[in-house]
CSV table of C-alpha atoms and ligand atoms in Angstrom, one decimal:
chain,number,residue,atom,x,y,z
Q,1,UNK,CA,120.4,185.6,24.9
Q,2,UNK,CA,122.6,182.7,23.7
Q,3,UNK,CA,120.9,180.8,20.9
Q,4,UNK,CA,121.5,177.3,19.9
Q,5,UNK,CA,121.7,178.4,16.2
Q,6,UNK,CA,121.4,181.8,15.1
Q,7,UNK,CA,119.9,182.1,10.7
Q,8,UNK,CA,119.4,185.7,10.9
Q,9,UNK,CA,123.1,186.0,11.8
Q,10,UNK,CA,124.1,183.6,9.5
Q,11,UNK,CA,122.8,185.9,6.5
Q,12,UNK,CA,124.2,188.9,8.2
Q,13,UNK,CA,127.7,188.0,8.1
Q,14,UNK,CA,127.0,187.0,4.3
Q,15,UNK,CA,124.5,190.1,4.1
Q,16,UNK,CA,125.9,192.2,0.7
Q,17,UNK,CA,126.5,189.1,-1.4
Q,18,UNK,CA,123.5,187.4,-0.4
Q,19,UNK,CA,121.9,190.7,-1.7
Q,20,UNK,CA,124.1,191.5,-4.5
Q,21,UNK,CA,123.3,187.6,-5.4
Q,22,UNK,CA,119.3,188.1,-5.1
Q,23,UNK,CA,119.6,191.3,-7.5
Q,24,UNK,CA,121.4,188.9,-10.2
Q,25,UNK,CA,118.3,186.2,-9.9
Q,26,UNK,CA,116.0,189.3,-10.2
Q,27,UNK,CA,117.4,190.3,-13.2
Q,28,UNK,CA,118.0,187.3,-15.0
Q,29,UNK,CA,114.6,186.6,-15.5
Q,30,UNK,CA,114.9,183.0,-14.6
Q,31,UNK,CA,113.3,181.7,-11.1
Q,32,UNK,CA,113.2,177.8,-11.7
Q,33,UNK,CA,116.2,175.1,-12.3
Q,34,UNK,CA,118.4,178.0,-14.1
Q,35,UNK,CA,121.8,178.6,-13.9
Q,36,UNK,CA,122.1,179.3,-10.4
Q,37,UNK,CA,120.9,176.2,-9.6
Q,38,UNK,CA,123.2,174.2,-12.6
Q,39,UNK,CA,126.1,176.2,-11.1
Q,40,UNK,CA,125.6,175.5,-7.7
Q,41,UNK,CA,125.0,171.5,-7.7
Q,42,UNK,CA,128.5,172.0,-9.6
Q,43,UNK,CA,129.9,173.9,-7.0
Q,44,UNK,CA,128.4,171.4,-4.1
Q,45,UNK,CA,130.0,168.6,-6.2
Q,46,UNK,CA,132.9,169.6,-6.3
Q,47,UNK,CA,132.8,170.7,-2.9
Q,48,UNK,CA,132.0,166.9,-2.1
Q,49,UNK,CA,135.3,166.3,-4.1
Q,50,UNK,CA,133.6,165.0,-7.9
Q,51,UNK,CA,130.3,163.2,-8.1
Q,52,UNK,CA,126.3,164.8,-9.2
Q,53,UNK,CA,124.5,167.2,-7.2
Q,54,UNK,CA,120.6,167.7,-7.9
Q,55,UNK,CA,119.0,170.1,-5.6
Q,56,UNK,CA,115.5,169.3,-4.5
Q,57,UNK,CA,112.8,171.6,-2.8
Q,58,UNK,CA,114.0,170.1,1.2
Q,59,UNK,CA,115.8,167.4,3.0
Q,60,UNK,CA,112.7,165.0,3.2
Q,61,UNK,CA,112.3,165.0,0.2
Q,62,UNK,CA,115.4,164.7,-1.0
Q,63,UNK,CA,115.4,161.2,0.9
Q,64,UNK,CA,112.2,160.0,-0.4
Q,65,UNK,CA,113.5,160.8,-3.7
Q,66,UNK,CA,116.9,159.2,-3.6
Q,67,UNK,CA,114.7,156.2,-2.2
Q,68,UNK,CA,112.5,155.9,-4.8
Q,69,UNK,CA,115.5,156.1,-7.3
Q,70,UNK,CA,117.4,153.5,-5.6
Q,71,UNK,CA,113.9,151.5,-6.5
Q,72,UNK,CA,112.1,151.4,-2.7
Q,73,UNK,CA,108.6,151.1,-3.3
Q,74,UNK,CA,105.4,150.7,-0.9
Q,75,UNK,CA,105.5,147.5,1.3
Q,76,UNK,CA,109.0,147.7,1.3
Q,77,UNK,CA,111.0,148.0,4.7
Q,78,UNK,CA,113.7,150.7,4.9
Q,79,UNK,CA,116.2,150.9,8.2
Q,80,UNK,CA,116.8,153.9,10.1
Q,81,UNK,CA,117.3,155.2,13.6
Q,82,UNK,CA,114.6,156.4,15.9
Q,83,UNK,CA,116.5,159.6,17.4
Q,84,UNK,CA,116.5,161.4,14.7
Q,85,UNK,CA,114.2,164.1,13.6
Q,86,UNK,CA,110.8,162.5,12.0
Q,87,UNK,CA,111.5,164.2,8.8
Q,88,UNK,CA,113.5,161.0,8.1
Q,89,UNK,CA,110.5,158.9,8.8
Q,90,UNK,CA,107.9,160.9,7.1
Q,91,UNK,CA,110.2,160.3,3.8
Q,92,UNK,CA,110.1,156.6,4.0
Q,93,UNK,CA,106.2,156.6,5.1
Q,94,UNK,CA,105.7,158.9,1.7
Q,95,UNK,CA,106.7,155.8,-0.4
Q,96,UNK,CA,104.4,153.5,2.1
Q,97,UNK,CA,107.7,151.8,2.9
Q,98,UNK,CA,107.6,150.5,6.4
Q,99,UNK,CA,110.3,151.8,8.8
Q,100,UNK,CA,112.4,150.0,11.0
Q,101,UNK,CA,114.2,151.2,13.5
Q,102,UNK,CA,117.5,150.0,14.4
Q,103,UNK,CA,119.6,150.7,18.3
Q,104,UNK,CA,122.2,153.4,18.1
Q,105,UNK,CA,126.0,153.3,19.5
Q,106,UNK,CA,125.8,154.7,22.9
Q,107,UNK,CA,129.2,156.3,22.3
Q,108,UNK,CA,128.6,158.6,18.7
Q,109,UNK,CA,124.6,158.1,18.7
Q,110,UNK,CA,124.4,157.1,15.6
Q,111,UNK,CA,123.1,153.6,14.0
Q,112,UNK,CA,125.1,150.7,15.5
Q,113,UNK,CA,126.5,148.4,12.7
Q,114,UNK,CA,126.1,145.5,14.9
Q,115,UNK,CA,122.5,146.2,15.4
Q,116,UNK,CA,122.1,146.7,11.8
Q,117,UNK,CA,122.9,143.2,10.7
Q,118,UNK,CA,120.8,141.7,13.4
Q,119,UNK,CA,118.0,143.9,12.1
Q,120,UNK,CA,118.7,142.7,8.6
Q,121,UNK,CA,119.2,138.8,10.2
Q,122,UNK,CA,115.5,139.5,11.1
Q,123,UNK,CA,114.0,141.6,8.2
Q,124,UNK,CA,115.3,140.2,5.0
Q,125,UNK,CA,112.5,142.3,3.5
Q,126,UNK,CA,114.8,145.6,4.0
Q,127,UNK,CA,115.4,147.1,0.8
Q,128,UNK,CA,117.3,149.9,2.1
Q,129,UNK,CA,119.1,151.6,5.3
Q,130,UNK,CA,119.4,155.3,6.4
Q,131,UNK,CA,122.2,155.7,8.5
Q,132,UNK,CA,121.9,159.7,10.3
Q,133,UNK,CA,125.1,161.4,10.9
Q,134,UNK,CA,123.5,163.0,13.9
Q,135,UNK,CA,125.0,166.6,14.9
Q,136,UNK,CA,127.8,166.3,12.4
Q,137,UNK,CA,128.7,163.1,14.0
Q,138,UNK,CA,129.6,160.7,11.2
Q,139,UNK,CA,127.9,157.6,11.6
Q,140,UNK,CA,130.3,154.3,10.9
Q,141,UNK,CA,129.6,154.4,7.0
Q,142,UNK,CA,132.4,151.9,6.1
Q,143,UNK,CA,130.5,149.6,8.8
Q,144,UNK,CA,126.9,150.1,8.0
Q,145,UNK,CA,128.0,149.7,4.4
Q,146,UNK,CA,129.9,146.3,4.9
Q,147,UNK,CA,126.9,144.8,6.9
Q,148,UNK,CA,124.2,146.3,4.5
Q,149,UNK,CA,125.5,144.8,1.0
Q,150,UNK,CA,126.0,141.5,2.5
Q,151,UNK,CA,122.1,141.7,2.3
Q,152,UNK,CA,121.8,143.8,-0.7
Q,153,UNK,CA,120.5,146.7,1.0
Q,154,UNK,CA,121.1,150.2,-0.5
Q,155,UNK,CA,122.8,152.6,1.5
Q,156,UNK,CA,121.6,156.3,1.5
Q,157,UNK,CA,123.0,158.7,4.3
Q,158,UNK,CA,121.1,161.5,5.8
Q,159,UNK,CA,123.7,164.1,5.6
Q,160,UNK,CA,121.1,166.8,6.9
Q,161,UNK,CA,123.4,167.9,9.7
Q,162,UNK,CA,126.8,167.3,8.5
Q,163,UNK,CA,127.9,168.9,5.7
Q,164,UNK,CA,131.4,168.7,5.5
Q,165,UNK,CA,132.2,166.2,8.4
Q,166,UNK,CA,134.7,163.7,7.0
Q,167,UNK,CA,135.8,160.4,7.7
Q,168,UNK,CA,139.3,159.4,6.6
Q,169,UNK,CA,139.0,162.5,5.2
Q,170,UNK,CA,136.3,161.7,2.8
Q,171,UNK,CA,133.3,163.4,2.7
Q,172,UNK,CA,129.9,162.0,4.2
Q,173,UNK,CA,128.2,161.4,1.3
Q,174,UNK,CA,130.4,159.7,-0.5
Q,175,UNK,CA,130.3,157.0,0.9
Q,176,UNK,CA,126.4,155.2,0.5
Q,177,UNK,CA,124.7,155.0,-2.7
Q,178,UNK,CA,123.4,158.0,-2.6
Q,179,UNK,CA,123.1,161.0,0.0
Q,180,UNK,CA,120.6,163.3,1.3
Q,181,UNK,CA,121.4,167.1,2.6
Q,182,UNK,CA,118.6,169.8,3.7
Q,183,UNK,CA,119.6,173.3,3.4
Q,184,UNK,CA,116.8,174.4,5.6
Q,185,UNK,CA,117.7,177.6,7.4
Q,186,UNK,CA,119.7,176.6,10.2
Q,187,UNK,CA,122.0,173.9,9.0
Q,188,UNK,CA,125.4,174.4,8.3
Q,189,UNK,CA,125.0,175.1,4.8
Q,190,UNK,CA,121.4,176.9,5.0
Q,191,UNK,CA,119.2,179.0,2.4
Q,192,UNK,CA,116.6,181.4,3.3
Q,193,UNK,CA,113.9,179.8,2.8
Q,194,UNK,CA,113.8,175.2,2.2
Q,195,UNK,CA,115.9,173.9,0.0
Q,196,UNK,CA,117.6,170.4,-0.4
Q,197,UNK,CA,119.7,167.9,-2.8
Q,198,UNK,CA,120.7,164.6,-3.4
Q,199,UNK,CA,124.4,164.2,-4.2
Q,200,UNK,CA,125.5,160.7,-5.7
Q,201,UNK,CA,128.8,159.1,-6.8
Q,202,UNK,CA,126.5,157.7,-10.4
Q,203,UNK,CA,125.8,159.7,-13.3
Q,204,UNK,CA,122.6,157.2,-14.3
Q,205,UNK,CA,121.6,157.2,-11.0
Q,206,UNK,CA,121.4,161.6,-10.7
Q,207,UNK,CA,120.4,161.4,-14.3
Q,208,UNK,CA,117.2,159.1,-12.9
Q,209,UNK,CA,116.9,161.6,-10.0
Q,210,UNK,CA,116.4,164.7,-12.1
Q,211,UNK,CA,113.6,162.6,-13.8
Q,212,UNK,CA,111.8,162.0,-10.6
Q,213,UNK,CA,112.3,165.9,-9.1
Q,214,UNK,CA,110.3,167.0,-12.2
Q,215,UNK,CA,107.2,165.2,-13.6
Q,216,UNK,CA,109.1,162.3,-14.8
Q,217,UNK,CA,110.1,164.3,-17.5
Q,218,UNK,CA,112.8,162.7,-20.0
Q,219,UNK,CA,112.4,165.7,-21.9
Q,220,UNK,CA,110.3,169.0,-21.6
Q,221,UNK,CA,106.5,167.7,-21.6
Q,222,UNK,CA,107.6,164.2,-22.3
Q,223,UNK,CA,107.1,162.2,-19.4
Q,224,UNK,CA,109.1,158.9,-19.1
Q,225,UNK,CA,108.5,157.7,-15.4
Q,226,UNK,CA,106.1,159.1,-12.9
Q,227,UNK,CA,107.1,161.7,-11.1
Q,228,UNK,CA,106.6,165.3,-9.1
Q,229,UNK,CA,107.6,168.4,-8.3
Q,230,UNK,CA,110.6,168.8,-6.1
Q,231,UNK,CA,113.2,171.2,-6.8
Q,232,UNK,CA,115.2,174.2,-5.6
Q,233,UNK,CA,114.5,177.6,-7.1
Q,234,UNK,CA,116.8,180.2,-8.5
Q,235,UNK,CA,116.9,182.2,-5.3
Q,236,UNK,CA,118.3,179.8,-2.9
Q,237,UNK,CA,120.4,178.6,-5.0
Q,238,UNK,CA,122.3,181.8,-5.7
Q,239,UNK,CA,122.2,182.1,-2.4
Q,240,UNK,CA,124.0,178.8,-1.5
Q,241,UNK,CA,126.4,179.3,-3.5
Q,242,UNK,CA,127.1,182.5,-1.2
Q,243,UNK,CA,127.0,180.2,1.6
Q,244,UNK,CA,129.0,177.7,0.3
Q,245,UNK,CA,132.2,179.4,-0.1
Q,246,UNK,CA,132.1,180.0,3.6
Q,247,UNK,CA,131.0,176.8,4.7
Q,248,UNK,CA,134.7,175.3,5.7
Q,249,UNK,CA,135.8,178.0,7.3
Q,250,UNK,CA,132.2,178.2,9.3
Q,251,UNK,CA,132.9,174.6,10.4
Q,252,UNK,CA,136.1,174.9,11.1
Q,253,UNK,CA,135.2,177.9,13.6
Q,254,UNK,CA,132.5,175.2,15.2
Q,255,UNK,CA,135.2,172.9,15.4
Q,256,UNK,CA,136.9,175.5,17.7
Q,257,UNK,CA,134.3,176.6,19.7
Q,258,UNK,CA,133.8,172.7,20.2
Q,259,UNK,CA,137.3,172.1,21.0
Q,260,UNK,CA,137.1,175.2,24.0
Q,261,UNK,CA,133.6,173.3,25.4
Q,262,UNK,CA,135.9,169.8,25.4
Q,263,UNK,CA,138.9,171.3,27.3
Q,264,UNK,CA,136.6,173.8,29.7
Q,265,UNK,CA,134.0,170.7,30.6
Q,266,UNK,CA,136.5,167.9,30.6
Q,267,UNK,CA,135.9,167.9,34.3
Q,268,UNK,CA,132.5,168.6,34.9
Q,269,UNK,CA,131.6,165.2,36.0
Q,270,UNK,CA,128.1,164.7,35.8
Q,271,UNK,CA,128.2,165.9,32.0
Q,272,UNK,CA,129.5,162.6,29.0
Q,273,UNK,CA,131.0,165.1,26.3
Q,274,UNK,CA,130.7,164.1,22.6
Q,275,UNK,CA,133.2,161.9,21.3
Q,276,UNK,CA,134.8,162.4,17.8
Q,277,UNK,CA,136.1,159.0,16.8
Q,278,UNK,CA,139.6,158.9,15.2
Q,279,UNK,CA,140.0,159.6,11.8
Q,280,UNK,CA,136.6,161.7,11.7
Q,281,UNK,CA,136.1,165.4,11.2
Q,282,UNK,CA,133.2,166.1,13.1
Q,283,UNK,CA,131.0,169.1,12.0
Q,284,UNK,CA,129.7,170.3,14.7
Q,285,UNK,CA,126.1,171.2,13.8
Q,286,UNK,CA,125.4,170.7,17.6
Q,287,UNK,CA,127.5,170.1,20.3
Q,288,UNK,CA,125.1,167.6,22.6
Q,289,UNK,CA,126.4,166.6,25.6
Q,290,UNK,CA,124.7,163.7,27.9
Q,291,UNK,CA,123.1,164.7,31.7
Q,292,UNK,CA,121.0,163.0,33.9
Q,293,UNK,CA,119.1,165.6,35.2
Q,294,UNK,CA,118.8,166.9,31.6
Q,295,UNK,CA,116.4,169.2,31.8
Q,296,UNK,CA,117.3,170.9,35.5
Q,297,UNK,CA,120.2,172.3,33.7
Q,298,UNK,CA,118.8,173.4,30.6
Q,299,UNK,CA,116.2,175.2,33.1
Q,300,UNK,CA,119.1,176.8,35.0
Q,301,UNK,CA,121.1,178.1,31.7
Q,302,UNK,CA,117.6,179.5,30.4
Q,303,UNK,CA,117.7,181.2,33.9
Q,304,UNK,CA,121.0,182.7,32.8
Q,305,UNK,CA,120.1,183.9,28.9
Q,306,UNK,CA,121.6,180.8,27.2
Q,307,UNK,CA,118.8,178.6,25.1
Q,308,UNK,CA,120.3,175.1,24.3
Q,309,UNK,CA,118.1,172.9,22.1
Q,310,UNK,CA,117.3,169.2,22.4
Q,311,UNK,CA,117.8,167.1,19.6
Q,312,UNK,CA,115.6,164.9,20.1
Q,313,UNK,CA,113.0,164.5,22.9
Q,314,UNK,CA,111.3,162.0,21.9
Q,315,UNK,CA,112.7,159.1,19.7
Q,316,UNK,CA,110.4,158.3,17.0
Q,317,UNK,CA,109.2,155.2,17.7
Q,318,UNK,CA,107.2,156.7,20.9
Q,319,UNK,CA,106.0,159.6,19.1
Q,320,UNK,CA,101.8,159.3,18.2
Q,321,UNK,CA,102.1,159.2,14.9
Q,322,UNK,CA,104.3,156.2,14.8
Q,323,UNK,CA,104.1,155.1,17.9
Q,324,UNK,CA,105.5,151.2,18.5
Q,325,UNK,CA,104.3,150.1,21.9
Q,326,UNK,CA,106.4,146.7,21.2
Q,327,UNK,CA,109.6,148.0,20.3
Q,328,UNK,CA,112.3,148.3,22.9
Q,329,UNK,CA,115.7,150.2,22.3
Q,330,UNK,CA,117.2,151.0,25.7
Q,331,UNK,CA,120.0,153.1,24.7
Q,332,UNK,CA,118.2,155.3,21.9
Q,333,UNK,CA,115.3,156.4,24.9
Q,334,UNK,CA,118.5,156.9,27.6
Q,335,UNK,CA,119.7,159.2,24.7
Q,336,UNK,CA,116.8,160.7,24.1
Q,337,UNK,CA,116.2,161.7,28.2
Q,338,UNK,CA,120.0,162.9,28.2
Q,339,UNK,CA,120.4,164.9,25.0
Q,340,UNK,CA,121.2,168.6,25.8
Q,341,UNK,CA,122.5,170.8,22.8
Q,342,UNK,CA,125.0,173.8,24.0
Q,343,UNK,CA,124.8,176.5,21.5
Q,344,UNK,CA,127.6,176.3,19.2
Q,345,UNK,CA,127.3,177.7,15.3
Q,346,UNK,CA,129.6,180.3,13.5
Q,347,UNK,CA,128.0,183.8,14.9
Q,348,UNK,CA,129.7,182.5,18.4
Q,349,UNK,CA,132.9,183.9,20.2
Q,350,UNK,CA,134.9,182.0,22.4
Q,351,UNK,CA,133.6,184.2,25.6
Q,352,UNK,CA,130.7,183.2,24.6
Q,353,UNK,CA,131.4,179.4,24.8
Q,354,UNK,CA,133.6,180.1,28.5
Q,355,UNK,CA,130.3,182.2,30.0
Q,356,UNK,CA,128.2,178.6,28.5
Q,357,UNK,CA,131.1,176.7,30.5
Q,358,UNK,CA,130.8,179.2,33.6
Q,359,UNK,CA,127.2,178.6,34.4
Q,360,UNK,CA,127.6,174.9,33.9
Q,361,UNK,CA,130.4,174.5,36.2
Q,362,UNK,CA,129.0,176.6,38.5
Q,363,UNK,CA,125.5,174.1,38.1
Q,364,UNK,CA,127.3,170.6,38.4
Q,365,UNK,CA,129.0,171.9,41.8
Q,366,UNK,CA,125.5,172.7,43.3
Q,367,UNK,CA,124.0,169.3,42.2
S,1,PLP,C1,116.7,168.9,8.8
S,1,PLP,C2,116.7,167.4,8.8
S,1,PLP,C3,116.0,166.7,7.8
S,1,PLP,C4,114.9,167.3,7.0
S,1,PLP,O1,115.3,168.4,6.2
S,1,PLP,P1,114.1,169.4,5.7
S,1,PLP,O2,114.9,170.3,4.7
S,1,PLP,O3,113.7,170.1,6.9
S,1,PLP,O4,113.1,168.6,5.0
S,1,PLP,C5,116.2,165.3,7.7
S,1,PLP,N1,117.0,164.7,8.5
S,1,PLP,C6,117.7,165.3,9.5
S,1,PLP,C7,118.6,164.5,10.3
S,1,PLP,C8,117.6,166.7,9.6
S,1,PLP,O5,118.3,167.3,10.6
């Protein structure tokens, strides 16, 4: 069975030094914010090319966090998108900010810029905007961040699927006032277990962060601000950092099986193939193509051992818990009915990728 991501053999190929690393954290007798975890948001920052890391306990809440640090409070409105996964919601909603969904670019599926600043044009109240690099796709940061600070809205990205894509060959992540990465299993960079962190270009700005991810604390027991609990333990740290060193070679091995999909499907006609913008180093979490009769051929690849995923189903805004009856946005729901994601992650060969290619041709001829 093909699988459209595959943790357990993500720690396999890693397996002795993810264990050698787990007997070091054993040892050392520290489990909580030690020197794993001081060593590895180095390691992440300078992997982001300079900057603060400050690892968290997940994604969410690593945007929640950055939000409340960038001062978003409750009755504040924050911009997103709505086909993204609700983990991006649930993070504003946590701060009893209001979200606001904003129409995607048909082409990359992420947040249009145009639509952005007619959303800001009608909701000055919008303290903030979270722009998704969806699949590794980088959304149009230079865009997004031109339109937001002509309103004075904060950028933070949701970099949860796209560690290491680039743009001008500059990391995602560097580019909004803060970013947000999830480590959670089956991302590009994953742990074993949750794990997240906010990266930033500002020293005040990580130094406030670190407040918020414990207790407030200024200094041990002394709490300045009001805080929580929200941070990454020993364990997945040292693992990351395993992970880590492996994590542009892993991408650039998506990047290939990507590259066989675009050159074996270029002709398949009833499939719209991803399109990877000049100037931007995709990452490949997923490779989604579009398709009418979306599910009919995810049906007929089950049919033949290959699971592809759907990222997502349902957009957010006609899901019950945040269901908006009112709100109209034509090209995010055509997405969402289209969406079909072709397994494509490190553990994958390139016969793999032609036997994906096989059946689908072999499907689109039929139909
Ligand atoms: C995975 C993901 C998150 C949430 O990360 P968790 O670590 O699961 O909390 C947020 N946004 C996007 C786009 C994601 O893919």
């Amino acid at each position: 069975m093909l699988l459209p991501a595959d943790p357990k053999a993500s720690f396999l190929a890693h397996a002795d030094e993810i264990r050698a690393a787990i007997e070091r954290v054993l040892a050392s007798g520290h489990y909580i914010l030690g020197p794993e975890v001081e060593s590895f948001e180095k390691e992440f920052s300078a992997y982001q090319n300079d900057g603060y890391t400050v690892g968290v306990a997940n994604g969410t809440e690593a945007i929640e966090i950055a939000l409340r640090a960038l001062g978003v409070k409750a009755g504040d409105a924050v911009a997103t998108v709505a086909n993204t996964v609700t983990a991006t919601v649930a993070a504003i909603e946590q701060i009893g900010a209001k979200p606001v969904f904003v129409e995607i670019d048909p082409m990359t599926l992420t947040m249009s810029p145009v639509a952005l600043a007619a959303t800001l044009s009608k909701t000055p109240a919008i303290k903030a905007v979270v722009p998704v690099h969806l699949y590794g796709q980088p959304a149009d940061l230079p865009a997004i961040l031109a339109v937001a600070s002509k309103s004075g809205a904060k950028v933070v990205e949701d970099c949860a699927q796209a560690h290491g894509a680039a743009i001008g060959g500059r990391k995602v992540g560097t580019f909004g006032d803060a970013a947000a990465f999830s480590f959670y299993p089956t991302k590009n960079l994953g742990a074993l277990g949750d794990g997240g962190a906010i990266f930033t270009r500002d020293e005040n700005f990580a130094a406030k962060v670190r407040q918020l991810r414990q207790y407030g604390w200024r200094e041990r027991y002394i709490s300045e601000i009001p805080g929580r609990n929200s941070r990454l333990d020993e364990l997945q740290a040292a693992i990351l950092r395993v992970k880590l060193k492996y994590l542009e070679a892993e991408n650039a091995k998506r990047r290939e099986l990507a590259g066989r999909y675009l050159t074996r499907l270029k002709n398949a006609g009833t499939l719209r193939l991803p399109q990877v913008g000049a100037g931007q180093t995709h990452a490949f979490h997923q490779f989604t193509v579009r398709v009418a009769k979306r599910d009919a051929l995810r049906a007929a690849l089950l049919d033949r051992g290959i699971s592809c995923g759907i990222l997502y189903p349902v957009p957010v805004h006609r899901q019950p818990a945040f269901a908006d009856a009112a709100l109209s946005l034509p090209e995010t729901e055509r997405a969402c009915a289209e969406v079909l994601c072709l397994p494509c992650h490190p553990a994958l060969t390139a016969s793999d990728v032609d036997s994906v290619c096989d059946e689908i041709l072999r499907w689109n001829q039929t139909t």
